[in-house]
Tab-separated table of C-alpha atoms and ligand atoms in Angstrom:
chain	number	residue	atom	x	y	z
P	1	MET	CA	23.471	-3.930	-11.077
P	2	GLY	CA	20.465	-1.589	-11.835
P	3	HIS	CA	16.817	-2.426	-11.913
P	4	ARG	CA	14.588	-2.145	-14.884
P	5	ILE	CA	11.072	-1.263	-14.063
P	6	THR	CA	7.881	-0.739	-16.189
P	7	LEU	CA	6.430	2.753	-15.494
P	8	ILE	CA	2.730	3.133	-16.426
P	9	PRO	CA	1.839	6.856	-16.113
P	10	GLY	CA	-1.926	6.227	-16.186
P	11	ASP	CA	-4.774	8.502	-16.613
P	12	GLY	CA	-5.817	11.813	-14.836
P	13	ILE	CA	-3.507	12.708	-12.016
P	14	GLY	CA	-1.511	9.473	-12.693
P	15	PRO	CA	1.246	11.115	-14.931
P	16	GLU	CA	1.817	13.738	-12.186
P	17	VAL	CA	2.056	11.373	-9.255
P	18	THR	CA	4.074	8.718	-10.921
P	19	GLU	CA	6.567	11.442	-12.051
P	20	ALA	CA	6.818	12.607	-8.447
P	21	ALA	CA	7.574	8.975	-7.270
P	22	ARG	CA	10.190	8.633	-10.019
P	23	LEU	CA	11.823	11.872	-8.822
P	24	VAL	CA	12.007	10.401	-5.114
P	25	VAL	CA	13.280	7.062	-6.307
P	26	GLU	CA	15.931	8.572	-8.193
P	27	ALA	CA	17.042	10.759	-5.272
P	28	THR	CA	17.734	7.584	-3.251
P	29	GLY	CA	20.606	6.841	-5.730
P	30	VAL	CA	18.964	3.360	-6.561
P	31	GLU	CA	19.868	2.676	-10.098
P	32	VAL	CA	16.720	2.310	-12.203
P	33	THR	CA	15.977	2.159	-15.971
P	34	TRP	CA	12.438	3.186	-16.563
P	35	ASP	CA	10.542	1.268	-19.361
P	36	VAL	CA	7.652	3.910	-19.772
P	37	GLN	CA	4.564	2.222	-21.172
P	38	HIS	CA	1.269	4.187	-21.688
P	39	ALA	CA	-1.923	2.591	-21.069
P	40	GLY	CA	-5.543	3.842	-20.265
P	41	THR	CA	-7.875	6.283	-22.145
P	42	ALA	CA	-4.765	8.123	-23.539
P	43	VAL	CA	-3.871	5.230	-25.815
P	44	MET	CA	-7.349	3.916	-26.469
P	45	GLU	CA	-8.117	5.783	-29.621
P	46	ARG	CA	-4.591	5.397	-31.041
P	47	GLU	CA	-4.294	1.806	-30.233
P	48	GLY	CA	-7.816	0.509	-30.113
P	49	THR	CA	-7.438	-0.882	-26.512
P	50	PRO	CA	-6.731	0.709	-23.098
P	51	LEU	CA	-4.365	-2.164	-22.360
P	52	PRO	CA	-2.167	-2.977	-25.375
P	53	ASP	CA	-0.290	-6.164	-25.314
P	54	ARG	CA	3.088	-4.243	-25.094
P	55	VAL	CA	2.231	-3.164	-21.595
P	56	LEU	CA	1.771	-6.707	-20.401
P	57	ARG	CA	4.885	-7.959	-22.271
P	58	SER	CA	6.853	-5.267	-20.690
P	59	VAL	CA	5.744	-6.190	-17.111
P	60	GLU	CA	6.432	-9.875	-17.998
P	61	THR	CA	9.914	-8.876	-18.960
P	62	ASN	CA	10.631	-6.556	-16.286
P	63	ARG	CA	8.797	-8.414	-13.436
P	64	THR	CA	8.182	-5.075	-11.627
P	65	ALA	CA	5.917	-2.073	-12.472
P	66	LEU	CA	5.054	1.177	-11.067
P	67	LYS	CA	1.604	2.288	-12.083
P	68	GLY	CA	-0.533	5.365	-11.830
P	69	PRO	CA	-4.331	4.997	-11.681
P	70	ILE	CA	-6.187	4.203	-14.926
P	71	THR	CA	-9.701	5.302	-15.528
P	72	THR	CA	-12.226	2.556	-16.615
P	73	PRO	CA	-13.985	3.907	-19.675
P	74	VAL	CA	-17.730	3.479	-18.974
P	75	GLY	CA	-19.951	2.196	-21.785
P	76	THR	CA	-16.901	1.383	-24.135
P	77	GLY	CA	-17.279	-2.468	-23.647
P	78	PHE	CA	-13.707	-2.608	-22.229
P	79	ARG	CA	-13.258	-4.184	-18.844
P	80	SER	CA	-11.223	-2.249	-16.087
P	81	VAL	CA	-7.566	-2.181	-17.200
P	82	ASN	CA	-6.801	-2.519	-13.439
P	83	VAL	CA	-8.792	-5.603	-13.048
P	84	ALA	CA	-7.492	-6.972	-16.454
P	85	LEU	CA	-3.827	-6.444	-15.363
P	86	ARG	CA	-4.444	-8.329	-12.081
P	87	GLN	CA	-6.036	-11.224	-13.907
P	88	GLU	CA	-3.584	-11.457	-16.913
P	89	LEU	CA	-0.519	-11.316	-14.634
P	90	ASP	CA	-2.109	-13.420	-11.945
P	91	LEU	CA	-1.410	-10.678	-9.299
P	92	PHE	CA	-3.547	-12.505	-6.783
P	93	ALA	CA	-2.697	-10.510	-3.549
P	94	SER	CA	-3.349	-6.815	-2.997
P	95	VAL	CA	-1.423	-5.361	-0.102
P	96	ARG	CA	-2.518	-1.958	1.237
P	97	PRO	CA	-0.936	-0.554	4.431
P	98	ALA	CA	-2.772	2.153	6.413
P	99	LEU	CA	-0.433	3.738	8.988
P	100	SER	CA	-1.033	6.803	11.179
P	101	LEU	CA	1.500	9.460	10.091
P	102	PRO	CA	2.853	12.436	12.114
P	103	GLY	CA	1.185	15.758	11.475
P	104	VAL	CA	-1.775	14.394	9.424
P	105	PRO	CA	-5.169	15.516	10.699
P	106	SER	CA	-7.236	12.458	11.593
P	107	LYS	CA	-9.600	11.295	14.265
P	108	TYR	CA	-7.571	8.128	14.988
P	109	THR	CA	-3.977	7.620	16.226
P	110	GLY	CA	-1.839	4.690	16.432
P	111	VAL	CA	-3.373	2.866	13.521
P	112	ASP	CA	-1.028	0.455	11.818
P	113	LEU	CA	-3.028	-1.904	9.680
P	114	VAL	CA	-2.408	-3.888	6.483
P	115	VAL	CA	-5.370	-4.904	4.288
P	116	ILE	CA	-4.519	-8.061	2.229
P	117	ARG	CA	-7.183	-8.536	-0.491
P	118	GLU	CA	-7.673	-11.521	-2.762
P	119	ASN	CA	-7.367	-10.004	-6.263
P	120	THR	CA	-8.703	-12.450	-8.727
P	121	GLU	CA	-11.916	-14.146	-7.647
P	122	ASP	CA	-15.278	-13.107	-5.941
P	123	LEU	CA	-17.695	-10.790	-7.555
P	124	TYR	CA	-14.748	-9.199	-9.515
P	125	ALA	CA	-14.122	-12.298	-11.608
P	126	GLY	CA	-16.047	-10.585	-14.303
P	127	ILE	CA	-18.805	-13.350	-14.727
P	128	GLU	CA	-21.649	-11.380	-15.523
P	129	PHE	CA	-25.092	-11.609	-17.275
P	130	GLU	CA	-27.033	-8.638	-18.663
P	131	ALA	CA	-30.655	-8.298	-17.806
P	132	GLY	CA	-32.884	-9.482	-20.651
P	133	SER	CA	-29.811	-11.073	-22.642
P	134	GLY	CA	-30.226	-14.541	-24.192
P	135	ALA	CA	-27.528	-16.011	-22.038
P	136	LEU	CA	-29.349	-14.776	-18.827
P	137	GLN	CA	-32.555	-16.350	-20.082
P	138	ARG	CA	-30.616	-19.711	-20.390
P	139	LEU	CA	-28.903	-19.250	-17.002
P	140	ARG	CA	-32.314	-18.545	-15.315
P	141	ALA	CA	-33.779	-21.784	-17.087
P	142	GLU	CA	-30.805	-23.766	-15.840
P	143	LEU	CA	-30.856	-22.532	-12.379
P	144	ARG	CA	-34.653	-23.228	-12.154
P	145	ARG	CA	-34.008	-26.650	-13.515
P	146	LEU	CA	-30.946	-27.518	-11.316
P	147	ALA	CA	-32.225	-26.188	-7.951
P	148	GLY	CA	-35.491	-24.501	-8.273
P	149	PHE	CA	-34.083	-21.007	-8.079
P	150	ASP	CA	-36.274	-18.340	-9.516
P	151	ILE	CA	-34.598	-15.163	-10.692
P	152	ARG	CA	-36.671	-12.366	-11.760
P	153	ASP	CA	-36.883	-11.938	-15.455
P	154	ASP	CA	-35.604	-8.197	-15.369
P	155	ALA	CA	-32.650	-9.031	-13.013
P	156	GLY	CA	-28.951	-8.776	-14.002
P	157	VAL	CA	-26.516	-11.191	-12.498
P	158	THR	CA	-22.962	-11.350	-11.303
P	159	VAL	CA	-21.428	-14.561	-10.245
P	160	LYS	CA	-19.277	-14.838	-6.953
P	161	PRO	CA	-16.830	-17.666	-7.376
P	162	ILE	CA	-14.336	-18.355	-4.342
P	163	SER	CA	-12.327	-21.399	-4.649
P	164	ILE	CA	-10.231	-23.452	-2.054
P	165	SER	CA	-7.229	-23.142	-4.104
P	166	GLY	CA	-7.635	-19.453	-4.828
P	167	THR	CA	-8.130	-18.821	-1.039
P	168	ARG	CA	-5.406	-21.138	0.115
P	169	ARG	CA	-2.709	-19.223	-1.817
P	170	ILE	CA	-4.016	-15.771	-0.393
P	171	VAL	CA	-4.016	-17.162	3.114
P	172	ARG	CA	-0.591	-18.579	2.929
P	173	PHE	CA	0.592	-15.345	1.294
P	174	ALA	CA	-0.838	-13.378	4.298
P	175	PHE	CA	0.629	-15.717	6.956
P	176	ASP	CA	4.129	-15.509	5.155
P	177	PHE	CA	3.709	-11.602	5.049
P	178	ALA	CA	2.891	-11.482	8.653
P	179	ARG	CA	5.984	-13.574	9.592
P	180	ARG	CA	8.253	-11.481	7.250
P	181	ASN	CA	6.942	-8.248	8.592
P	182	GLY	CA	6.931	-9.037	12.224
P	183	ARG	CA	3.206	-8.800	12.528
P	184	ARG	CA	1.264	-10.629	15.211
P	185	ALA	CA	-2.348	-11.165	13.945
P	186	ILE	CA	-4.676	-11.942	11.093
P	187	THR	CA	-8.296	-11.203	11.043
P	188	VAL	CA	-10.506	-12.683	8.213
P	189	GLY	CA	-13.450	-10.676	7.284
P	190	HIS	CA	-16.443	-12.608	5.758
P	191	LYS	CA	-20.197	-13.040	5.578
P	192	ALA	CA	-20.116	-16.814	5.683
P	193	ASN	CA	-23.413	-17.040	7.461
P	194	ILE	CA	-25.151	-15.643	4.391
P	195	MET	CA	-22.897	-16.664	1.593
P	196	ARG	CA	-22.109	-20.346	2.805
P	197	PHE	CA	-20.671	-21.554	-0.365
P	198	SER	CA	-18.293	-18.687	-1.288
P	199	ASP	CA	-17.453	-16.671	1.782
P	200	GLY	CA	-17.857	-20.007	3.678
P	201	VAL	CA	-15.037	-21.428	1.413
P	202	PHE	CA	-12.845	-18.512	2.203
P	203	LEU	CA	-13.430	-18.686	6.069
P	204	PHE	CA	-12.991	-22.429	6.339
P	205	THR	CA	-9.876	-22.464	4.074
P	206	ALA	CA	-8.295	-19.781	6.176
P	207	GLY	CA	-9.112	-21.551	9.414
P	208	ALA	CA	-7.603	-24.863	8.166
P	209	GLU	CA	-4.387	-23.202	6.780
P	210	ALA	CA	-4.065	-21.083	10.132
P	211	GLN	CA	-3.296	-24.296	11.867
P	212	PHE	CA	0.088	-24.417	10.234
P	213	TYR	CA	1.063	-20.791	11.509
P	214	GLU	CA	0.810	-21.190	15.353
P	215	ASP	CA	3.070	-18.168	15.744
P	216	VAL	CA	0.467	-15.762	14.251
P	217	TRP	CA	-2.769	-15.086	15.965
P	218	PHE	CA	-5.921	-15.823	13.709
P	219	ASP	CA	-9.254	-14.430	14.196
P	220	GLU	CA	-12.422	-14.025	12.079
P	221	MET	CA	-15.203	-11.363	12.037
P	222	GLN	CA	-18.205	-10.865	10.144
P	223	VAL	CA	-17.393	-7.993	7.625
P	224	ASP	CA	-20.145	-5.685	8.921
P	225	GLU	CA	-18.914	-6.228	12.491
P	226	LEU	CA	-15.346	-5.605	11.155
P	227	ALA	CA	-16.547	-2.239	9.760
P	228	LEU	CA	-17.823	-1.203	13.012
P	229	HIS	CA	-14.615	-2.293	14.671
P	230	LEU	CA	-12.659	-0.339	12.317
P	231	ALA	CA	-14.593	2.812	12.967
P	232	SER	CA	-14.331	2.371	16.833
P	233	GLU	CA	-11.055	0.833	17.505
P	234	PRO	CA	-8.875	0.452	14.524
P	235	GLU	CA	-5.596	0.506	16.555
P	236	THR	CA	-6.486	-2.986	17.899
P	237	LEU	CA	-6.338	-4.620	14.422
P	238	ASP	CA	-3.321	-5.745	12.569
P	239	ILE	CA	-3.683	-7.567	9.210
P	240	LEU	CA	-7.147	-7.832	7.704
P	241	LEU	CA	-7.501	-10.727	5.216
P	242	LEU	CA	-10.442	-10.176	2.953
P	243	PRO	CA	-12.033	-11.626	-0.294
P	244	ASN	CA	-11.931	-9.200	-3.236
P	245	LEU	CA	-14.994	-6.889	-2.913
P	246	TYR	CA	-14.804	-6.606	0.877
P	247	GLY	CA	-11.046	-5.908	0.514
P	248	ASP	CA	-11.751	-3.125	-1.929
P	249	ILE	CA	-14.218	-1.264	0.094
P	250	LEU	CA	-12.439	-1.733	3.499
P	251	SER	CA	-9.052	-0.652	2.088
P	252	ASP	CA	-10.591	2.844	1.185
P	253	LEU	CA	-12.120	2.925	4.614
P	254	CYS	CA	-8.680	2.126	6.121
P	255	ALA	CA	-7.135	4.927	3.969
P	256	GLY	CA	-9.780	7.344	5.571
P	257	LEU	CA	-8.680	6.291	9.037
P	258	VAL	CA	-5.204	7.674	8.386
P	259	GLY	CA	-5.825	10.815	6.445
P	260	GLY	CA	-7.310	9.955	3.078
P	261	LEU	CA	-6.651	8.412	-0.335
P	262	GLY	CA	-3.797	10.844	-0.964
P	263	LEU	CA	-1.616	8.791	1.577
P	264	ALA	CA	-2.577	5.275	0.705
P	265	PRO	CA	-0.183	3.135	-0.957
P	266	GLY	CA	-0.742	-0.402	-2.536
P	267	ALA	CA	1.034	-3.343	-4.061
P	268	ASN	CA	-0.497	-6.127	-6.387
P	269	LEU	CA	1.648	-9.187	-6.110
P	270	GLY	CA	1.640	-12.710	-7.551
P	271	TRP	CA	4.414	-15.403	-7.546
P	272	GLU	CA	6.071	-13.861	-10.501
P	273	TYR	CA	5.182	-10.292	-10.922
P	274	ALA	CA	4.597	-7.153	-8.867
P	275	VAL	CA	2.826	-3.852	-9.670
P	276	PHE	CA	2.869	-1.198	-7.197
P	277	GLU	CA	0.071	1.602	-7.411
P	278	PRO	CA	-1.715	4.000	-5.166
P	279	VAL	CA	-5.292	3.018	-3.702
P	280	HIS	CA	-6.831	6.156	-5.278
P	281	GLY	CA	-8.408	6.572	-8.822
P	282	SER	CA	-7.415	8.922	-11.528
P	283	ALA	CA	-9.131	11.862	-9.878
P	284	PRO	CA	-10.072	13.536	-13.030
P	285	ASP	CA	-11.576	16.461	-11.107
P	286	ILE	CA	-8.025	17.731	-10.092
P	287	ALA	CA	-5.905	16.442	-12.855
P	288	GLY	CA	-3.504	18.929	-14.411
P	289	THR	CA	-3.906	21.295	-11.587
P	290	GLY	CA	-0.798	20.388	-9.445
P	291	LEU	CA	-3.181	19.710	-6.451
P	292	ALA	CA	-2.683	15.922	-6.229
P	293	ASN	CA	-1.003	14.421	-3.349
P	294	PRO	CA	1.992	12.286	-4.484
P	295	ILE	CA	2.419	10.556	-1.260
P	296	ALA	CA	0.285	7.449	-1.938
P	297	THR	CA	2.460	6.826	-4.969
P	298	ILE	CA	5.718	7.761	-3.221
P	299	LEU	CA	4.912	5.332	-0.591
P	300	SER	CA	3.881	2.703	-3.191
P	301	ALA	CA	7.350	3.315	-4.633
P	302	ALA	CA	8.907	2.621	-1.106
P	303	MET	CA	7.083	-0.794	-1.034
P	304	MET	CA	8.492	-1.306	-4.405
P	305	LEU	CA	12.121	-0.629	-3.280
P	306	ASP	CA	11.484	-3.173	-0.388
P	307	HIS	CA	10.489	-5.635	-2.881
P	308	LEU	CA	13.559	-5.108	-4.776
P	309	ALA	CA	15.615	-5.573	-1.744
P	310	GLU	CA	16.566	-1.952	-1.532
P	311	THR	CA	15.530	-1.634	2.059
P	312	GLY	CA	17.871	1.081	2.973
P	313	ALA	CA	16.269	3.338	0.310
P	314	ALA	CA	12.730	2.106	1.114
P	315	ARG	CA	13.314	3.095	4.757
P	316	ALA	CA	14.798	6.481	3.814
P	317	VAL	CA	11.732	7.276	1.657
P	318	ARG	CA	9.338	6.273	4.395
P	319	ARG	CA	11.158	8.405	6.963
P	320	ALA	CA	11.404	11.288	4.540
P	321	VAL	CA	7.535	11.202	4.082
P	322	ALA	CA	7.198	11.167	7.733
P	323	SER	CA	9.430	14.153	8.432
P	324	VAL	CA	8.052	16.237	5.668
P	325	LEU	CA	4.464	15.674	7.002
P	326	ALA	CA	5.596	16.272	10.629
P	327	THR	CA	7.304	19.559	9.762
P	328	GLY	CA	3.867	20.563	8.341
P	329	GLY	CA	5.068	23.289	5.941
P	330	THR	CA	4.917	21.411	2.772
P	331	ARG	CA	1.730	19.491	1.960
P	332	THR	CA	-1.010	19.354	-0.714
P	333	ARG	CA	-4.568	20.704	-0.323
P	334	ASP	CA	-6.217	17.512	0.738
P	335	LEU	CA	-4.061	17.808	3.753
P	336	GLY	CA	-4.842	21.394	4.390
P	337	GLY	CA	-1.764	22.820	2.654
P	338	THR	CA	-1.163	24.958	-0.348
P	339	SER	CA	1.794	23.162	-1.926
P	340	SER	CA	1.800	21.641	-5.330
P	341	THR	CA	2.525	17.985	-6.203
P	342	VAL	CA	5.957	18.790	-7.505
P	343	GLU	CA	6.905	20.812	-4.381
P	344	VAL	CA	5.820	17.937	-2.186
P	345	ALA	CA	7.834	15.427	-4.250
P	346	LYS	CA	10.934	17.831	-4.146
P	347	ALA	CA	10.758	17.978	-0.376
P	348	ILE	CA	10.520	14.307	0.070
P	349	ALA	CA	13.246	13.753	-2.594
P	350	GLU	CA	15.549	16.115	-0.697
P	351	ALA	CA	14.674	14.615	2.773
P	352	SER	CA	15.186	11.053	1.391
P	353	HIS	CA	18.705	12.102	0.311
P	354	GLU	CA	19.408	13.515	3.858
P	355	GLU	CA	18.082	10.285	5.535
P	356	LEU	CA	20.397	8.161	3.416
P	357	ASP	CA	23.323	10.509	4.222
P	358	ARG	CA	22.488	10.232	7.978
P	359	ALA	CA	22.385	6.370	7.676
P	360	ASP	CA	25.830	6.515	5.966
P	361	GLY	CA	27.421	8.891	8.515
P	362	PRO	CA	29.270	8.144	11.600
P	363	GLY	CA	27.544	6.656	14.531
R	401	ATP	P1	-11.532	6.727	-10.882
R	401	ATP	O1	-12.802	6.854	-11.810
R	401	ATP	O2	-10.328	6.498	-11.607
R	401	ATP	O3	-11.737	5.752	-9.783
R	401	ATP	P2	-12.468	8.907	-9.041
R	401	ATP	O4	-12.165	10.207	-9.101
R	401	ATP	O5	-13.843	8.294	-9.096
R	401	ATP	O6	-11.458	8.230	-10.047
R	401	ATP	P3	-10.555	8.662	-6.801
R	401	ATP	O7	-9.612	9.310	-7.839
R	401	ATP	O8	-10.079	7.381	-6.200
R	401	ATP	O9	-11.875	8.351	-7.704
R	401	ATP	O10	-10.849	9.632	-5.665
R	401	ATP	C1	-12.109	10.418	-5.385
R	401	ATP	C2	-11.658	11.675	-4.994
R	401	ATP	O11	-10.525	11.855	-3.987
R	401	ATP	C3	-11.134	12.520	-6.233
R	401	ATP	O12	-12.060	13.067	-6.900
R	401	ATP	C4	-10.130	13.565	-5.636
R	401	ATP	O13	-10.832	14.734	-5.308
R	401	ATP	C5	-9.650	12.793	-4.291
R	401	ATP	N1	-8.306	12.385	-4.505
R	401	ATP	C6	-7.993	11.002	-4.816
R	401	ATP	N2	-6.609	10.873	-4.909
R	401	ATP	C7	-6.195	11.998	-4.536
R	401	ATP	C8	-4.829	12.496	-4.358
R	401	ATP	N3	-3.738	11.754	-4.713
R	401	ATP	N4	-4.676	13.845	-3.976
R	401	ATP	C9	-5.685	14.627	-3.781
R	401	ATP	N5	-6.846	14.244	-3.874
R	401	ATP	C10	-7.122	13.060	-4.327
């Protein structure tokens, strides 16, 4: 039986890179019916919102989506579509692997990390008070009354909630992920010495849960120390478990360790739904030029195939990416090449097909 998958092309380079991923998935022979749903700036004028309800309904029905990046329109009053999707579908776990690939210019070798980021709380929860607003005046008065805190009258405020229940589920997810994927260690990044009642909750909840998973090593590091560690010896780290904001920042850093945003895949997962998308944004500077590297989205599609239990196809796509990169001839400009998005996609599609033939063949 085939899979029905919501395909959200997105903005900027999104349509090009998702089309590339679709080509590669189809080359594996896995049967997919794509339910194409446009979102983002392209539909905003027509439908009055960048995230029409039909997009959410489609993901709820199909349960799985492949998504291109979507630009957050600044100053329109709309919140980020990416954040809204994660919150509406309760996609509480973001999984972003960073793996050294053959033939990719990088200062580091042997990196094999996974960033697991809590996706719904922290400073990204969207609880904000604009400087000078009536709501902020009332908040200031209340904070002064409650605890004697004095906030400057020209300050804006963003609230950082981190709950025990929200942390517990991401910690359990991370340990289960480690077990399922044969990984040995989890390092929690935090700043619990400064933010005792938000990062503190994250750290102590993680520590308490870790006791139930004796087979996975558990460690913690202040996030600034972790950044230094990533810059000096990233090959010694395994899974990084992070609250929302640190996870966002460090996953881009980890992408940089292994060759840049053009290679970094991602998944947003909840108990019910899964949305696969590259770490990078819509890169409007290169949209429509054929310069976009499709590999981040193709590797996101490989994560999606794994999620759909199409493990043979997922493995073939990953091997195909590695072999095309190792050969060196076909690569986009960000990796020092001259090939177009479509040329890279076709080379990977062909190599995936060959990998599957080899897997099926004798011996
Ligand atoms: P957004 O506003 O959607 O976050 P952005 O341009 O600010 O988009 P990114 O798209 O994440 O941020 O990336 C920054 C830069 O990295 C881009 O301007 C582009 O030059 C480069 N880049 C990102 N993704 C790719 C890619 N897949 N292939 C090649 N270059 C890329």
